[in-house]
Amino acid sequence: MEKEKGLLIVLSGPSGVGKGTVRKEIFSNPERNLVYSISATSRPKRPGEVDGVDYFFKTREQFEEMIERGELLEYTEYVGNYYGTPLEYVKKTLEEGKDVFLEIEVEGAKQVREKFPDGIFIFLIPPSLKELEKRIKNRGTESDETIKNRMEVAKEELKMMGLYDYVVENDEVKEACRKIKAIIEAEHCRRFRIQNKLEKLLGGC
Amino acid sequence: MEKEKGLLIVLSGPSGVGKGTVRKEIFSNPERNLVYSISATSRPKRPGEVDGVDYFFKTREQFEEMIERGELLEYTEYVGNYYGTPLEYVKKTLEEGKDVFLEIEVEGAKQVREKFPDGIFIFLIPPSLKELEKRIKNRGTESDETIKNRMEVAKEELKMMGLYDYVVENDEVKEACRKIKAIIEAEHCRRFRIQNKLEKLLGGC
């Protein structure tokens, strides 16, 4: 019997909106069958981040080798650093019938949409632009110049939400997580996704 | 400011699958903003059913007057009885920004699909045909002839699931309810439904 493939869930949104926080909360109590695809990056580790948990931390040279070998599903250079998704792991996990969760930048999500049009694309938005600026500032690890740069990029990124299936406001983290989990649950109930199972039932008619 | 309209949620599925049980469970602990649209019927009250709670119980004559006056969103005659949805209440409630939940027969759902193509159509299926027959028998209020008739109708109804957006298996009632609530939550996050709100946010860019 053909095994049902997993869903590719892509969480993205403007810089500073809190994608990482939301993703961590989701995986603090994950649904069975939901697997996080760890990104690779060439940016320096921030305090508290762990290699192989938050990211696979690479040097620029290592990252560029991965690009050349076609080992990335998507990648982007953002404020001077590379971010990308190792392809092999995603494919293998979907084939096993597990859902794969990507938390990636907007530019990368665009590349994934082209390669996996059936993916579920969720755009995380801030309650307001003012709140977004506050969050970027509060992170406290960036220079004034970087903050200004990030706000400009974020505004451009917000305009990309037309490419997404769902939009979730990240006002309260737990509430945003609840909505994202509901979206995943609902997508598993979409008729066109479970046609095989249904035909089996109808076969008895 | 334009108020966002509510969603029309339509739960249907073959006779005997347990639509009523699932609907009651959902409304035993309803989400704020979800309103049940009580159907009208000409069938006799079953033990435990209450007029104005389970159905508006009407005589055949009263029901036919409602049809003539165009007061029904949908109606169907099923195993000798009429079932239908009063239209005015549905329209008014959606305008108020509340979600309206209909639990109706398959034939009625088809009529609603034509009038409200943007509704969310959920099809409840049994785990198997054998289990469906068991449920119809266990109801214990029908004659052998009626049971046979209902099984034939149910098999035809199962073939209609192609018209639905979502399919939920009613194996365990609480699990089916959880999925239906997730579907409603997810649909509220669909980008195209919340375009107004998003444009307001983008207006700040």
Tab-separated table of N, CA, C and O in Angstrom, chain A residues 82-159:
chain	number	residue	atom	x	y	z
A	82	TYR	N	24.605	33.838	5.283
A	82	TYR	CA	23.823	32.839	4.571
A	82	TYR	C	22.898	32.079	5.525
A	82	TYR	O	23.272	31.790	6.671
A	83	TYR	N	21.721	31.740	5.006
A	83	TYR	CA	20.780	30.858	5.701
A	83	TYR	C	20.246	29.876	4.667
A	83	TYR	O	19.935	30.286	3.548
A	84	GLY	N	20.131	28.597	5.014
A	84	GLY	CA	19.633	27.651	4.017
A	84	GLY	C	19.100	26.370	4.641
A	84	GLY	O	19.305	26.098	5.819
A	85	THR	N	18.394	25.580	3.811
A	85	THR	CA	17.779	24.328	4.277
A	85	THR	C	18.393	23.131	3.567
A	85	THR	O	18.281	23.033	2.342
A	86	PRO	N	19.041	22.237	4.301
A	86	PRO	CA	19.568	21.015	3.682
A	86	PRO	C	18.427	20.199	3.051
A	86	PRO	O	17.435	19.894	3.708
A	87	LEU	N	18.571	19.873	1.762
A	87	LEU	CA	17.498	19.262	0.980
A	87	LEU	C	17.218	17.799	1.327
A	87	LEU	O	16.062	17.385	1.454
A	88	GLU	N	18.279	17.017	1.445
A	88	GLU	CA	18.149	15.568	1.569
A	88	GLU	C	17.245	15.161	2.748
A	88	GLU	O	16.369	14.312	2.622
A	89	TYR	N	17.481	15.814	3.863
A	89	TYR	CA	16.730	15.509	5.077
A	89	TYR	C	15.225	15.750	4.885
A	89	TYR	O	14.391	14.948	5.311
A	90	VAL	N	14.903	16.862	4.225
A	90	VAL	CA	13.495	17.209	3.995
A	90	VAL	C	12.820	16.134	3.144
A	90	VAL	O	11.743	15.623	3.493
A	91	LYS	N	13.465	15.759	2.047
A	91	LYS	CA	12.871	14.769	1.138
A	91	LYS	C	12.644	13.428	1.831
A	91	LYS	O	11.571	12.829	1.739
A	92	LYS	N	13.679	12.984	2.524
A	92	LYS	CA	13.634	11.689	3.199
A	92	LYS	C	12.490	11.655	4.240
A	92	LYS	O	11.733	10.689	4.321
A	93	THR	N	12.382	12.733	5.006
A	93	THR	CA	11.405	12.768	6.092
A	93	THR	C	9.970	12.807	5.550
A	93	THR	O	9.079	12.139	6.083
A	94	LEU	N	9.755	13.564	4.480
A	94	LEU	CA	8.423	13.601	3.862
A	94	LEU	C	8.036	12.220	3.332
A	94	LEU	O	6.903	11.772	3.502
A	95	GLU	N	9.007	11.537	2.706
A	95	GLU	CA	8.745	10.187	2.175
A	95	GLU	C	8.328	9.230	3.293
A	95	GLU	O	7.522	8.322	3.091
A	96	GLU	N	8.890	9.440	4.459
A	96	GLU	CA	8.563	8.576	5.607
A	96	GLU	C	7.162	8.854	6.162
A	96	GLU	O	6.726	8.225	7.120
A	97	GLY	N	6.491	9.857	5.594
A	97	GLY	CA	5.132	10.167	6.040
A	97	GLY	C	5.098	11.137	7.204
A	97	GLY	O	4.053	11.350	7.815
A	98	LYS	N	6.244	11.744	7.503
A	98	LYS	CA	6.250	12.735	8.589
A	98	LYS	C	6.118	14.148	8.019
A	98	LYS	O	6.542	14.415	6.902
A	99	ASP	N	5.560	15.046	8.818
A	99	ASP	CA	5.486	16.449	8.418
A	99	ASP	C	6.801	17.140	8.736
A	99	ASP	O	7.359	16.938	9.813
A	100	VAL	N	7.261	17.957	7.798
A	100	VAL	CA	8.508	18.688	8.012
A	100	VAL	C	8.195	20.164	8.197
A	100	VAL	O	7.438	20.747	7.416
A	101	PHE	N	8.762	20.736	9.237
A	101	PHE	CA	8.504	22.140	9.571
A	101	PHE	C	9.756	22.962	9.272
A	101	PHE	O	10.814	22.723	9.847
A	102	LEU	N	9.625	23.923	8.380
A	102	LEU	CA	10.734	24.838	8.091
A	102	LEU	C	10.427	26.197	8.684
A	102	LEU	O	9.307	26.697	8.545
A	103	GLU	N	11.412	26.806	9.319
A	103	GLU	CA	11.252	28.190	9.776
A	103	GLU	C	12.338	28.969	9.057
A	103	GLU	O	13.521	28.831	9.377
A	104	ILE	N	11.946	29.711	8.053
A	104	ILE	CA	12.955	30.311	7.160
A	104	ILE	C	12.617	31.754	6.801
A	104	ILE	O	11.516	32.242	7.057
A	105	GLU	N	13.602	32.403	6.187
A	105	GLU	CA	13.423	33.798	5.772
A	105	GLU	C	12.513	33.856	4.540
A	105	GLU	O	12.318	32.866	3.836
A	106	VAL	N	11.978	35.046	4.314
A	106	VAL	CA	10.997	35.257	3.246
A	106	VAL	C	11.562	34.897	1.868
A	106	VAL	O	10.877	34.269	1.044
A	107	GLU	N	12.784	35.288	1.611
A	107	GLU	CA	13.389	35.009	0.303
A	107	GLU	C	13.507	33.495	0.086
A	107	GLU	O	13.229	32.986	-0.999
A	108	GLY	N	13.892	32.786	1.127
A	108	GLY	CA	14.005	31.329	1.028
A	108	GLY	C	12.643	30.673	0.806
A	108	GLY	O	12.514	29.727	0.016
A	109	ALA	N	11.626	31.191	1.485
A	109	ALA	CA	10.283	30.629	1.357
A	109	ALA	C	9.809	30.719	-0.092
A	109	ALA	O	9.136	29.814	-0.601
A	110	LYS	N	10.193	31.790	-0.753
A	110	LYS	CA	9.815	31.965	-2.164
A	110	LYS	C	10.404	30.843	-3.025
A	110	LYS	O	9.737	30.286	-3.902
A	111	GLN	N	11.654	30.492	-2.744
A	111	GLN	CA	12.297	29.395	-3.485
A	111	GLN	C	11.613	28.063	-3.203
A	111	GLN	O	11.446	27.235	-4.100
A	112	VAL	N	11.218	27.860	-1.948
A	112	VAL	CA	10.563	26.596	-1.589
A	112	VAL	C	9.207	26.501	-2.285
A	112	VAL	O	8.806	25.442	-2.770
A	113	ARG	N	8.493	27.611	-2.355
A	113	ARG	CA	7.183	27.633	-3.018
A	113	ARG	C	7.315	27.148	-4.458
A	113	ARG	O	6.454	26.416	-4.966
A	114	GLU	N	8.390	27.539	-5.103
A	114	GLU	CA	8.583	27.120	-6.504
A	114	GLU	C	8.828	25.614	-6.606
A	114	GLU	O	8.361	24.968	-7.538
A	115	LYS	N	9.552	25.070	-5.628
A	115	LYS	CA	9.902	23.641	-5.694
A	115	LYS	C	8.840	22.733	-5.071
A	115	LYS	O	8.708	21.578	-5.459
A	116	PHE	N	8.134	23.252	-4.066
A	116	PHE	CA	7.076	22.478	-3.390
A	116	PHE	C	5.780	23.303	-3.374
A	116	PHE	O	5.381	23.788	-2.320
A	117	PRO	N	5.133	23.430	-4.544
A	117	PRO	CA	3.918	24.277	-4.565
A	117	PRO	C	2.821	23.764	-3.627
A	117	PRO	O	1.960	24.533	-3.215
A	118	ASP	N	2.856	22.474	-3.277
A	118	ASP	CA	1.833	21.909	-2.386
A	118	ASP	C	2.140	22.118	-0.911
A	118	ASP	O	1.377	21.657	-0.060
A	119	GLY	N	3.251	22.752	-0.605
A	119	GLY	CA	3.575	23.029	0.788
A	119	GLY	C	2.525	23.957	1.407
A	119	GLY	O	1.748	24.589	0.701
A	120	ILE	N	2.533	24.003	2.738
A	120	ILE	CA	1.616	24.884	3.468
A	120	ILE	C	2.439	26.083	3.906
A	120	ILE	O	3.344	25.946	4.738
A	121	PHE	N	2.122	27.247	3.381
A	121	PHE	CA	2.938	28.434	3.640
A	121	PHE	C	2.228	29.365	4.613
A	121	PHE	O	1.148	29.869	4.331
A	122	ILE	N	2.877	29.567	5.751
A	122	ILE	CA	2.284	30.378	6.830
A	122	ILE	C	3.148	31.613	7.056
A	122	ILE	O	4.364	31.503	7.256
A	123	PHE	N	2.514	32.767	7.024
A	123	PHE	CA	3.225	34.036	7.182
A	123	PHE	C	2.904	34.610	8.559
A	123	PHE	O	1.736	34.807	8.904
A	124	LEU	N	3.943	34.841	9.326
A	124	LEU	CA	3.769	35.390	10.668
A	124	LEU	C	3.885	36.915	10.584
A	124	LEU	O	4.851	37.435	10.013
A	125	ILE	N	2.886	37.624	11.108
A	125	ILE	CA	2.933	39.090	11.068
A	125	ILE	C	2.950	39.665	12.480
A	125	ILE	O	2.424	39.065	13.416
A	126	PRO	N	3.540	40.846	12.608
A	126	PRO	CA	3.495	41.527	13.911
A	126	PRO	C	2.148	42.232	14.057
A	126	PRO	O	1.466	42.458	13.065
A	127	PRO	N	1.749	42.570	15.282
A	127	PRO	CA	0.490	43.307	15.468
A	127	PRO	C	0.526	44.664	14.767
A	127	PRO	O	-0.498	45.159	14.317
A	128	SER	N	1.740	45.253	14.671
A	128	SER	CA	1.893	46.547	13.997
A	128	SER	C	3.367	46.740	13.634
A	128	SER	O	4.237	46.017	14.141
A	129	LEU	N	3.629	47.722	12.776
A	129	LEU	CA	5.019	48.011	12.421
A	129	LEU	C	5.793	48.550	13.624
A	129	LEU	O	6.986	48.275	13.800
A	130	LYS	N	5.098	49.311	14.447
A	130	LYS	CA	5.708	49.880	15.645
A	130	LYS	C	6.211	48.768	16.568
A	130	LYS	O	7.332	48.796	17.084
A	131	GLU	N	5.347	47.781	16.758
A	131	GLU	CA	5.698	46.642	17.608
A	131	GLU	C	6.876	45.864	16.997
A	131	GLU	O	7.756	45.381	17.718
A	132	LEU	N	6.902	45.773	15.681
A	132	LEU	CA	7.994	45.061	15.011
A	132	LEU	C	9.330	45.748	15.301
A	132	LEU	O	10.329	45.097	15.630
A	133	GLU	N	9.336	47.071	15.217
A	133	GLU	CA	10.568	47.826	15.467
A	133	GLU	C	11.036	47.609	16.907
A	133	GLU	O	12.218	47.410	17.164
A	134	LYS	N	10.081	47.616	17.812
A	134	LYS	CA	10.384	47.389	19.226
A	134	LYS	C	11.064	46.037	19.422
A	134	LYS	O	12.048	45.896	20.150
A	135	ARG	N	10.522	45.014	18.757
A	135	ARG	CA	11.082	43.669	18.912
A	135	ARG	C	12.503	43.589	18.361
A	135	ARG	O	13.370	42.933	18.935
A	136	ILE	N	12.719	44.228	17.237
A	136	ILE	CA	14.059	44.200	16.644
A	136	ILE	C	15.050	44.902	17.583
A	136	ILE	O	16.156	44.419	17.813
A	137	LYS	N	14.605	46.028	18.151
A	137	LYS	CA	15.475	46.756	19.086
A	137	LYS	C	15.746	45.947	20.348
A	137	LYS	O	16.883	45.888	20.833
A	138	ASN	N	14.702	45.314	20.863
A	138	ASN	CA	14.835	44.576	22.125
A	138	ASN	C	15.780	43.396	22.030
A	138	ASN	O	16.269	42.910	23.037
A	139	ARG	N	15.953	42.896	20.818
A	139	ARG	CA	16.857	41.762	20.672
A	139	ARG	C	18.245	42.163	21.202
A	139	ARG	O	18.958	41.346	21.758
A	140	GLY	N	18.590	43.442	20.978
A	140	GLY	CA	19.750	44.019	21.645
A	140	GLY	C	21.101	43.534	21.156
A	140	GLY	O	22.135	43.885	21.705
A	141	THR	N	21.091	42.709	20.112
A	141	THR	CA	22.385	42.195	19.650
A	141	THR	C	22.830	42.893	18.379
A	141	THR	O	23.823	42.520	17.785
A	142	GLU	N	22.073	43.900	17.969
A	142	GLU	CA	22.357	44.522	16.675
A	142	GLU	C	22.731	45.996	16.873
A	142	GLU	O	22.242	46.642	17.786
A	143	SER	N	23.555	46.503	15.977
A	143	SER	CA	23.899	47.929	15.988
A	143	SER	C	22.726	48.735	15.444
A	143	SER	O	21.823	48.185	14.814
A	144	ASP	N	22.753	50.074	15.691
A	144	ASP	CA	21.697	50.952	15.176
A	144	ASP	C	21.564	50.840	13.668
A	144	ASP	O	20.452	50.808	13.129
A	145	GLU	N	22.685	50.750	13.014
A	145	GLU	CA	22.681	50.663	11.555
A	145	GLU	C	21.978	49.367	11.106
A	145	GLU	O	21.159	49.373	10.195
A	146	THR	N	22.312	48.290	11.793
A	146	THR	CA	21.709	46.995	11.457
A	146	THR	C	20.200	47.034	11.697
A	146	THR	O	19.413	46.525	10.908
A	147	ILE	N	19.791	47.674	12.803
A	147	ILE	CA	18.361	47.774	13.119
A	147	ILE	C	17.621	48.511	12.011
A	147	ILE	O	16.583	48.058	11.530
A	148	LYS	N	18.182	49.617	11.593
A	148	LYS	CA	17.534	50.403	10.530
A	148	LYS	C	17.432	49.571	9.252
A	148	LYS	O	16.385	49.521	8.598
A	149	ASN	N	18.525	48.899	8.947
A	149	ASN	CA	18.587	48.022	7.778
A	149	ASN	C	17.511	46.929	7.879
A	149	ASN	O	16.769	46.678	6.930
A	150	ARG	N	17.399	46.319	9.053
A	150	ARG	CA	16.446	45.236	9.242
A	150	ARG	C	15.006	45.721	9.098
A	150	ARG	O	14.152	45.009	8.564
A	151	MET	N	14.718	46.926	9.571
A	151	MET	CA	13.358	47.470	9.437
A	151	MET	C	13.008	47.680	7.962
A	151	MET	O	11.884	47.397	7.535
A	152	GLU	N	13.981	48.173	7.201
A	152	GLU	CA	13.727	48.384	5.769
A	152	GLU	C	13.452	47.051	5.081
A	152	GLU	O	12.515	46.916	4.294
A	153	VAL	N	14.286	46.073	5.387
A	153	VAL	CA	14.105	44.744	4.801
A	153	VAL	C	12.741	44.172	5.213
A	153	VAL	O	11.991	43.632	4.392
A	154	ALA	N	12.407	44.318	6.506
A	154	ALA	CA	11.155	43.770	7.036
A	154	ALA	C	9.943	44.345	6.304
A	154	ALA	O	8.985	43.632	5.987
A	155	LYS	N	10.001	45.647	6.017
A	155	LYS	CA	8.871	46.268	5.308
A	155	LYS	C	8.712	45.684	3.908
A	155	LYS	O	7.595	45.460	3.440
A	156	GLU	N	9.838	45.452	3.248
A	156	GLU	CA	9.772	44.809	1.933
A	156	GLU	C	9.213	43.385	2.058
A	156	GLU	O	8.423	42.933	1.236
A	157	GLU	N	9.666	42.710	3.096
A	157	GLU	CA	9.243	41.319	3.295
A	157	GLU	C	7.733	41.209	3.539
A	157	GLU	O	7.089	40.270	3.084
A	158	LEU	N	7.191	42.178	4.277
A	158	LEU	CA	5.746	42.162	4.567
A	158	LEU	C	4.921	42.172	3.283
A	158	LEU	O	3.831	41.614	3.225
A	159	LYS	N	5.481	42.787	2.251
A	159	LYS	CA	4.745	42.875	0.984
A	159	LYS	C	4.652	41.526	0.264
A	159	LYS	O	3.930	41.397	-0.709
